[in-house]
Amino acid sequence: MAVAELSSSYQTRLIKPSQLLSLSSRLSNHRKFNLQCRPRTTPRGTGICCSVAPNEIQTPVAVPTGGQSTKPECYGVFCLTYDLKKEETTKSWKKMITIAISGAAGTISNHLLFKLASGVVFGPDQPIALKLLGSERSFEALEGVAMELEDSLYPLLREVSIGIDPYEVFLDAEWALLIGAKPRGPGMERADLLDINGKIYAEQGKALNAVASRNVKVIVVGNPCNTNALICLKNAPNIPTKNFHALTRLDENRAKCQLALKAGVFYDKVSNMTIWGNHSTTQVPDFLNARIDGVPVKEVIKDQKWLEEEFTDIVRKRGGVLIKKWGRSSAASTAVSIVDAIKSLVTPTPPGDWFSSGVYTDGNPYGIAEGLVFSMPCRSKGDGDYELVKDVIFDDYLRKRIKLSEEELLAEKRCTAHLTGEGIAVCDLPAGDTMLPGEM
Amino acid sequence: MAVAELSSSYQTRLIKPSQLLSLSSRLSNHRKFNLQCRPRTTPRGTGICCSVAPNEIQTPVAVPTGGQSTKPECYGVFCLTYDLKKEETTKSWKKMITIAISGAAGTISNHLLFKLASGVVFGPDQPIALKLLGSERSFEALEGVAMELEDSLYPLLREVSIGIDPYEVFLDAEWALLIGAKPRGPGMERADLLDINGKIYAEQGKALNAVASRNVKVIVVGNPCNTNALICLKNAPNIPTKNFHALTRLDENRAKCQLALKAGVFYDKVSNMTIWGNHSTTQVPDFLNARIDGVPVKEVIKDQKWLEEEFTDIVRKRGGVLIKKWGRSSAASTAVSIVDAIKSLVTPTPPGDWFSSGVYTDGNPYGIAEGLVFSMPCRSKGDGDYELVKDVIFDDYLRKRIKLSEEELLAEKRCTAHLTGEGIAVCDLPAGDTMLPGEM
């Protein structure tokens, strides 16, 4: 049975009308003064567990909690009922949007959530609801995050709820920022990591498919993010494939900064920066199409050897250098790059410029294999959607490098076939470790 | 010899004309492509070391590094020379301001720096320079922070420099956000903590006095913040005492949230919230003057027992509850409250409302002992300055509570007399531990 069929049968069978409650009725349904929220124990993992293909690794299929409450726990002051109608009139506020975040108790989220709540991402007239997904182990930390959000008094933040079941937390989500992933443990092979995190993203894809907004935008940050995004979208057949992104924006930002430094200009002078391919060491920061003050990089930086041999290396080793200095991974700048990625979709791209995002390759004009999530240059009208940029040029060097990243992603795809409904997984990953240092 | 005299004699004797270079000449004086900055070893602690009064504890007096370079190290892309004049014309940008931050490698700063750089604090037309003060031990972490700031591509962030000498880092600072402090070690008495951190703030006060902008605004976050701020201002006699603040804004924010929760309203309905006194467990969240939707709190929350017995306790225990849940202290919401504190000084206070800040008590209209840094209600025209609010009322309960906090601060002052030039320290601190839980 294909995943697509499985998922849609879930939807038919298990989604209750209570899950489709409108925002207004949900708003009137809060418990008051519930300062101490506890995780409810839901009968999870007790239901259907089918493998999608004959394979030695079984996909754990998350079962929606039928019949019971389908709302995550609201938190503290956010459990109160607010009449947003008044604000919409007096302050010209937009209708509230719902943003779900996985890995919400982690350090990246600890930066990101406060940016979302402050209004710098979606604008000063956009009230938001934050739905935080954690694990049983992190539930108390989620409460701590919710308490700090309370204490921040952000006027635009109108709802905060926390939960451990994606079928609850993703309900009606219009944005899903999927940050949670297992880090690689000692002695763990890349194939193991692909499988462990792939299963998480398969489950979250199914949950999004079942309960999220039909036009939910999904940004996958948890690594390996391209293949996680692919698995997620394959498990969410009722959501447009165009809505799924793998985050390569931090790579783009780092590449821009390094070109600026080499050229001796401020980083705001660098434009048209593409990261091609996988968010791994095979990524291709494209100095052929990038521009400095509107001029092709190669006309400004005449050091071809540096561009071809050092530049890419600096960009992909940046996270590793940082973790050595700082002792921890780059949570703050990752959160900034997630904000950048969202803003690039909700504000029009400046004329002539573009941004990079890992998106689905079907119909791409570059000759990249279809059926992958591959970082490519995009433009947006600011409506949440994007188009691939057509006016890019290639040379042999660029083509060859892109090919290597494509091959890696095709291998990752074969290695996770059991999670995408495409048959038996065969793990013939290229030799060598291509995980980005600092992101193990 | 009084500290005031000591400090001014420093200024006369040791400040070189090179320290008074204008911004524009400093801008043209950057090293290029200096990606790997190293701390320079400066001859510190080798110079004058005088005690300000006969006392068993000697004040370590920081000696400005005469003759040598007086600039902290610039970092990476921020070492480039940018022509801000053009931006000032084409984008209507203001003249760049310099913000110094101590404890810059810590977790609170890790949240705060990115907010400052993003423009949400000083506005989208205000370019900024960040000067980060750390220690030799944290120098590599400072580099890591600077790298993440580079990778964030904030257009308003034009200079980042890092250093370990406050006489270098505070040069020309227009804002000094003093977050760094030693945490209390095992078995350490409060008197020890007052002394250890007091010495840090005495040194930083001297440095500010010597090299910062003559109108630098100083916000002290490192605990015990009221007394640290007092020590700092006493060591900076050439800077107006009104320019020194001890942060009690997180307490204010928490108090607002708890009143909202109790009243069943959103937190943006709570106004006129004063925290009186010390940022310790003797703090007084004032429910007598606070308002909910414009109505006195006591007319909305009729539960006098809750207000008198539970409310204050919830507010002051909040940090402790949070640290238990979250496993770490509330860095994110502390950073938010620092932003709130700055914004309250650079934007006009809404009519009829006020905010709390720990400020110098000389000339206060409430009968609070002079010569302390005490949290009181303030209003600002948005010019960086403030006035104390006159139209507040008192009752016996409030007076009694304020008195307790005043007594504590007077005792802390006596215990740090050797650091303020006021004679021999006598540590008769009130019995019991009044440090806020979660801030040990």
mmCIF file with all atom_site columns, N, CA, C and O in Angstrom, chain B residues 288-319:
data_model
loop_
_atom_site.group_PDB
_atom_site.id
_atom_site.type_symbol
_atom_site.label_atom_id
_atom_site.label_alt_id
_atom_site.label_comp_id
_atom_site.label_asym_id
_atom_site.label_entity_id
_atom_site.label_seq_id
_atom_site.pdbx_PDB_ins_code
_atom_site.Cartn_x
_atom_site.Cartn_y
_atom_site.Cartn_z
_atom_site.occupancy
_atom_site.B_iso_or_equiv
_atom_site.pdbx_formal_charge
_atom_site.auth_seq_id
_atom_site.auth_comp_id
_atom_site.auth_asym_id
_atom_site.auth_atom_id
_atom_site.pdbx_PDB_model_num
ATOM 1   N N  . LEU B 1 288 ? -1.189  48.665 44.381 1.00 0.00 ? 288 LEU B N  1
ATOM 2   C CA . LEU B 1 288 ? -2.043  49.785 44.803 1.00 0.00 ? 288 LEU B CA 1
ATOM 3   C C  . LEU B 1 288 ? -2.194  50.804 43.669 1.00 0.00 ? 288 LEU B C  1
ATOM 4   O O  . LEU B 1 288 ? -3.281  51.337 43.437 1.00 0.00 ? 288 LEU B O  1
ATOM 5   N N  . ASN B 1 289 ? -1.115  51.045 42.960 1.00 0.00 ? 289 ASN B N  1
ATOM 6   C CA . ASN B 1 289 ? -1.149  52.048 41.881 1.00 0.00 ? 289 ASN B CA 1
ATOM 7   C C  . ASN B 1 289 ? -1.373  51.446 40.487 1.00 0.00 ? 289 ASN B C  1
ATOM 8   O O  . ASN B 1 289 ? -1.690  52.172 39.551 1.00 0.00 ? 289 ASN B O  1
ATOM 9   N N  . ALA B 1 290 ? -1.178  50.132 40.370 1.00 0.00 ? 290 ALA B N  1
ATOM 10  C CA . ALA B 1 290 ? -1.340  49.504 39.053 1.00 0.00 ? 290 ALA B CA 1
ATOM 11  C C  . ALA B 1 290 ? -2.801  49.544 38.606 1.00 0.00 ? 290 ALA B C  1
ATOM 12  O O  . ALA B 1 290 ? -3.709  49.640 39.436 1.00 0.00 ? 290 ALA B O  1
ATOM 13  N N  . ARG B 1 291 ? -2.989  49.510 37.298 1.00 0.00 ? 291 ARG B N  1
ATOM 14  C CA . ARG B 1 291 ? -4.341  49.588 36.751 1.00 0.00 ? 291 ARG B CA 1
ATOM 15  C C  . ARG B 1 291 ? -4.591  48.485 35.733 1.00 0.00 ? 291 ARG B C  1
ATOM 16  O O  . ARG B 1 291 ? -3.662  48.040 35.061 1.00 0.00 ? 291 ARG B O  1
ATOM 17  N N  . ILE B 1 292 ? -5.846  48.080 35.646 1.00 0.00 ? 292 ILE B N  1
ATOM 18  C CA . ILE B 1 292 ? -6.257  47.102 34.641 1.00 0.00 ? 292 ILE B CA 1
ATOM 19  C C  . ILE B 1 292 ? -7.342  47.761 33.814 1.00 0.00 ? 292 ILE B C  1
ATOM 20  O O  . ILE B 1 292 ? -8.383  48.142 34.362 1.00 0.00 ? 292 ILE B O  1
ATOM 21  N N  . ASP B 1 293 ? -7.085  47.936 32.547 1.00 0.00 ? 293 ASP B N  1
ATOM 22  C CA . ASP B 1 293 ? -8.027  48.644 31.681 1.00 0.00 ? 293 ASP B CA 1
ATOM 23  C C  . ASP B 1 293 ? -8.355  50.028 32.253 1.00 0.00 ? 293 ASP B C  1
ATOM 24  O O  . ASP B 1 293 ? -9.496  50.487 32.166 1.00 0.00 ? 293 ASP B O  1
ATOM 25  N N  . GLY B 1 294 ? -7.383  50.644 32.875 1.00 0.00 ? 294 GLY B N  1
ATOM 26  C CA . GLY B 1 294 ? -7.568  51.996 33.406 1.00 0.00 ? 294 GLY B CA 1
ATOM 27  C C  . GLY B 1 294 ? -8.161  52.053 34.802 1.00 0.00 ? 294 GLY B C  1
ATOM 28  O O  . GLY B 1 294 ? -8.238  53.121 35.401 1.00 0.00 ? 294 GLY B O  1
ATOM 29  N N  . VAL B 1 295 ? -8.572  50.908 35.337 1.00 0.00 ? 295 VAL B N  1
ATOM 30  C CA . VAL B 1 295 ? -9.227  50.859 36.651 1.00 0.00 ? 295 VAL B CA 1
ATOM 31  C C  . VAL B 1 295 ? -8.225  50.342 37.685 1.00 0.00 ? 295 VAL B C  1
ATOM 32  O O  . VAL B 1 295 ? -7.477  49.410 37.395 1.00 0.00 ? 295 VAL B O  1
ATOM 33  N N  . PRO B 1 296 ? -8.200  50.930 38.897 1.00 0.00 ? 296 PRO B N  1
ATOM 34  C CA . PRO B 1 296 ? -7.270  50.416 39.918 1.00 0.00 ? 296 PRO B CA 1
ATOM 35  C C  . PRO B 1 296 ? -7.431  48.908 40.112 1.00 0.00 ? 296 PRO B C  1
ATOM 36  O O  . PRO B 1 296 ? -8.559  48.399 40.162 1.00 0.00 ? 296 PRO B O  1
ATOM 37  N N  . VAL B 1 297 ? -6.301  48.239 40.217 1.00 0.00 ? 297 VAL B N  1
ATOM 38  C CA . VAL B 1 297 ? -6.289  46.773 40.337 1.00 0.00 ? 297 VAL B CA 1
ATOM 39  C C  . VAL B 1 297 ? -7.220  46.291 41.444 1.00 0.00 ? 297 VAL B C  1
ATOM 40  O O  . VAL B 1 297 ? -7.967  45.317 41.273 1.00 0.00 ? 297 VAL B O  1
ATOM 41  N N  . LYS B 1 298 ? -7.218  46.995 42.590 1.00 0.00 ? 298 LYS B N  1
ATOM 42  C CA . LYS B 1 298 ? -8.014  46.527 43.729 1.00 0.00 ? 298 LYS B CA 1
ATOM 43  C C  . LYS B 1 298 ? -9.514  46.591 43.475 1.00 0.00 ? 298 LYS B C  1
ATOM 44  O O  . LYS B 1 298 ? -10.289 45.948 44.178 1.00 0.00 ? 298 LYS B O  1
ATOM 45  N N  . GLU B 1 299 ? -9.913  47.384 42.461 1.00 0.00 ? 299 GLU B N  1
ATOM 46  C CA . GLU B 1 299 ? -11.336 47.384 42.092 1.00 0.00 ? 299 GLU B CA 1
ATOM 47  C C  . GLU B 1 299 ? -11.658 46.260 41.123 1.00 0.00 ? 299 GLU B C  1
ATOM 48  O O  . GLU B 1 299 ? -12.813 45.927 40.898 1.00 0.00 ? 299 GLU B O  1
ATOM 49  N N  . VAL B 1 300 ? -10.634 45.680 40.525 1.00 0.00 ? 300 VAL B N  1
ATOM 50  C CA . VAL B 1 300 ? -10.852 44.590 39.566 1.00 0.00 ? 300 VAL B CA 1
ATOM 51  C C  . VAL B 1 300 ? -10.604 43.229 40.238 1.00 0.00 ? 300 VAL B C  1
ATOM 52  O O  . VAL B 1 300 ? -11.394 42.299 40.108 1.00 0.00 ? 300 VAL B O  1
ATOM 53  N N  . ILE B 1 301 ? -9.491  43.152 40.964 1.00 0.00 ? 301 ILE B N  1
ATOM 54  C CA . ILE B 1 301 ? -9.178  41.929 41.705 1.00 0.00 ? 301 ILE B CA 1
ATOM 55  C C  . ILE B 1 301 ? -9.530  42.182 43.171 1.00 0.00 ? 301 ILE B C  1
ATOM 56  O O  . ILE B 1 301 ? -8.814  42.899 43.873 1.00 0.00 ? 301 ILE B O  1
ATOM 57  N N  . LYS B 1 302 ? -10.645 41.626 43.600 1.00 0.00 ? 302 LYS B N  1
ATOM 58  C CA . LYS B 1 302 ? -11.133 41.961 44.950 1.00 0.00 ? 302 LYS B CA 1
ATOM 59  C C  . LYS B 1 302 ? -10.536 41.028 46.013 1.00 0.00 ? 302 LYS B C  1
ATOM 60  O O  . LYS B 1 302 ? -10.893 41.110 47.177 1.00 0.00 ? 302 LYS B O  1
ATOM 61  N N  . ASP B 1 303 ? -9.661  40.165 45.570 1.00 0.00 ? 303 ASP B N  1
ATOM 62  C CA . ASP B 1 303 ? -9.063  39.182 46.469 1.00 0.00 ? 303 ASP B CA 1
ATOM 63  C C  . ASP B 1 303 ? -7.821  39.788 47.139 1.00 0.00 ? 303 ASP B C  1
ATOM 64  O O  . ASP B 1 303 ? -6.686  39.580 46.710 1.00 0.00 ? 303 ASP B O  1
ATOM 65  N N  . GLN B 1 304 ? -8.071  40.555 48.216 1.00 0.00 ? 304 GLN B N  1
ATOM 66  C CA . GLN B 1 304 ? -6.995  41.285 48.891 1.00 0.00 ? 304 GLN B CA 1
ATOM 67  C C  . GLN B 1 304 ? -5.934  40.335 49.453 1.00 0.00 ? 304 GLN B C  1
ATOM 68  O O  . GLN B 1 304 ? -4.735  40.628 49.411 1.00 0.00 ? 304 GLN B O  1
ATOM 69  N N  . LYS B 1 305 ? -6.383  39.190 49.937 1.00 0.00 ? 305 LYS B N  1
ATOM 70  C CA . LYS B 1 305 ? -5.459  38.189 50.493 1.00 0.00 ? 305 LYS B CA 1
ATOM 71  C C  . LYS B 1 305 ? -4.494  37.719 49.396 1.00 0.00 ? 305 LYS B C  1
ATOM 72  O O  . LYS B 1 305 ? -3.287  37.618 49.609 1.00 0.00 ? 305 LYS B O  1
ATOM 73  N N  . TRP B 1 306 ? -5.029  37.464 48.207 1.00 0.00 ? 306 TRP B N  1
ATOM 74  C CA . TRP B 1 306 ? -4.168  37.039 47.090 1.00 0.00 ? 306 TRP B CA 1
ATOM 75  C C  . TRP B 1 306 ? -3.167  38.144 46.762 1.00 0.00 ? 306 TRP B C  1
ATOM 76  O O  . TRP B 1 306 ? -1.980  37.900 46.607 1.00 0.00 ? 306 TRP B O  1
ATOM 77  N N  . LEU B 1 307 ? -3.684  39.376 46.684 1.00 0.00 ? 307 LEU B N  1
ATOM 78  C CA . LEU B 1 307 ? -2.802  40.495 46.327 1.00 0.00 ? 307 LEU B CA 1
ATOM 79  C C  . LEU B 1 307 ? -1.691  40.660 47.358 1.00 0.00 ? 307 LEU B C  1
ATOM 80  O O  . LEU B 1 307 ? -0.528  40.828 46.995 1.00 0.00 ? 307 LEU B O  1
ATOM 81  N N  . GLU B 1 308 ? -2.049  40.597 48.627 1.00 0.00 ? 308 GLU B N  1
ATOM 82  C CA . GLU B 1 308 ? -1.060  40.872 49.674 1.00 0.00 ? 308 GLU B CA 1
ATOM 83  C C  . GLU B 1 308 ? -0.138  39.693 49.946 1.00 0.00 ? 308 GLU B C  1
ATOM 84  O O  . GLU B 1 308 ? 1.030   39.881 50.286 1.00 0.00 ? 308 GLU B O  1
ATOM 85  N N  . GLU B 1 309 ? -0.656  38.491 49.797 1.00 0.00 ? 309 GLU B N  1
ATOM 86  C CA . GLU B 1 309 ? 0.142   37.341 50.228 1.00 0.00 ? 309 GLU B CA 1
ATOM 87  C C  . GLU B 1 309 ? 0.699   36.489 49.098 1.00 0.00 ? 309 GLU B C  1
ATOM 88  O O  . GLU B 1 309 ? 1.786   35.924 49.216 1.00 0.00 ? 309 GLU B O  1
ATOM 89  N N  . GLU B 1 310 ? -0.069  36.379 48.009 1.00 0.00 ? 310 GLU B N  1
ATOM 90  C CA . GLU B 1 310 ? 0.386   35.446 46.966 1.00 0.00 ? 310 GLU B CA 1
ATOM 91  C C  . GLU B 1 310 ? 1.065   36.129 45.777 1.00 0.00 ? 310 GLU B C  1
ATOM 92  O O  . GLU B 1 310 ? 2.054   35.645 45.253 1.00 0.00 ? 310 GLU B O  1
ATOM 93  N N  . PHE B 1 311 ? 0.505   37.250 45.374 1.00 0.00 ? 311 PHE B N  1
ATOM 94  C CA . PHE B 1 311 ? 0.951   37.917 44.156 1.00 0.00 ? 311 PHE B CA 1
ATOM 95  C C  . PHE B 1 311 ? 2.467   38.186 44.164 1.00 0.00 ? 311 PHE B C  1
ATOM 96  O O  . PHE B 1 311 ? 3.202   37.753 43.264 1.00 0.00 ? 311 PHE B O  1
ATOM 97  N N  . THR B 1 312 ? 2.924   38.869 45.203 1.00 0.00 ? 312 THR B N  1
ATOM 98  C CA . THR B 1 312 ? 4.348   39.208 45.275 1.00 0.00 ? 312 THR B CA 1
ATOM 99  C C  . THR B 1 312 ? 5.210   37.951 45.274 1.00 0.00 ? 312 THR B C  1
ATOM 100 O O  . THR B 1 312 ? 6.254   37.892 44.615 1.00 0.00 ? 312 THR B O  1
ATOM 101 N N  . ASP B 1 313 ? 4.731   36.953 45.997 1.00 0.00 ? 313 ASP B N  1
ATOM 102 C CA . ASP B 1 313 ? 5.467   35.697 46.087 1.00 0.00 ? 313 ASP B CA 1
ATOM 103 C C  . ASP B 1 313 ? 5.594   35.010 44.727 1.00 0.00 ? 313 ASP B C  1
ATOM 104 O O  . ASP B 1 313 ? 6.658   34.495 44.379 1.00 0.00 ? 313 ASP B O  1
ATOM 105 N N  . ILE B 1 314 ? 4.514   35.027 43.961 1.00 0.00 ? 314 ILE B N  1
ATOM 106 C CA . ILE B 1 314 ? 4.554   34.415 42.619 1.00 0.00 ? 314 ILE B CA 1
ATOM 107 C C  . ILE B 1 314 ? 5.576   35.144 41.755 1.00 0.00 ? 314 ILE B C  1
ATOM 108 O O  . ILE B 1 314 ? 6.384   34.532 41.061 1.00 0.00 ? 314 ILE B O  1
ATOM 109 N N  . VAL B 1 315 ? 5.540   36.478 41.827 1.00 0.00 ? 315 VAL B N  1
ATOM 110 C CA . VAL B 1 315 ? 6.449   37.280 40.989 1.00 0.00 ? 315 VAL B CA 1
ATOM 111 C C  . VAL B 1 315 ? 7.904   36.982 41.344 1.00 0.00 ? 315 VAL B C  1
ATOM 112 O O  . VAL B 1 315 ? 8.733   36.721 40.480 1.00 0.00 ? 315 VAL B O  1
ATOM 113 N N  . ARG B 1 316 ? 8.206   36.998 42.649 1.00 0.00 ? 316 ARG B N  1
ATOM 114 C CA . ARG B 1 316 ? 9.622   36.848 42.991 1.00 0.00 ? 316 ARG B CA 1
ATOM 115 C C  . ARG B 1 316 ? 10.110  35.409 42.914 1.00 0.00 ? 316 ARG B C  1
ATOM 116 O O  . ARG B 1 316 ? 11.311  35.179 42.818 1.00 0.00 ? 316 ARG B O  1
ATOM 117 N N  . LYS B 1 317 ? 9.170   34.455 42.925 1.00 0.00 ? 317 LYS B N  1
ATOM 118 C CA . LYS B 1 317 ? 9.585   33.053 42.780 1.00 0.00 ? 317 LYS B CA 1
ATOM 119 C C  . LYS B 1 317 ? 9.599   32.592 41.325 1.00 0.00 ? 317 LYS B C  1
ATOM 120 O O  . LYS B 1 317 ? 9.970   31.467 41.016 1.00 0.00 ? 317 LYS B O  1
ATOM 121 N N  . ARG B 1 318 ? 9.133   33.450 40.434 1.00 0.00 ? 318 ARG B N  1
ATOM 122 C CA . ARG B 1 318 ? 8.980   33.079 39.020 1.00 0.00 ? 318 ARG B CA 1
ATOM 123 C C  . ARG B 1 318 ? 10.279  32.525 38.421 1.00 0.00 ? 318 ARG B C  1
ATOM 124 O O  . ARG B 1 318 ? 10.276  31.513 37.745 1.00 0.00 ? 318 ARG B O  1
ATOM 125 N N  . GLY B 1 319 ? 11.370  33.223 38.645 1.00 0.00 ? 319 GLY B N  1
ATOM 126 C CA . GLY B 1 319 ? 12.655  32.796 38.085 1.00 0.00 ? 319 GLY B CA 1
ATOM 127 C C  . GLY B 1 319 ? 13.063  31.427 38.592 1.00 0.00 ? 319 GLY B C  1
ATOM 128 O O  . GLY B 1 319 ? 13.638  30.632 37.852 1.00 0.00 ? 319 GLY B O  1
#
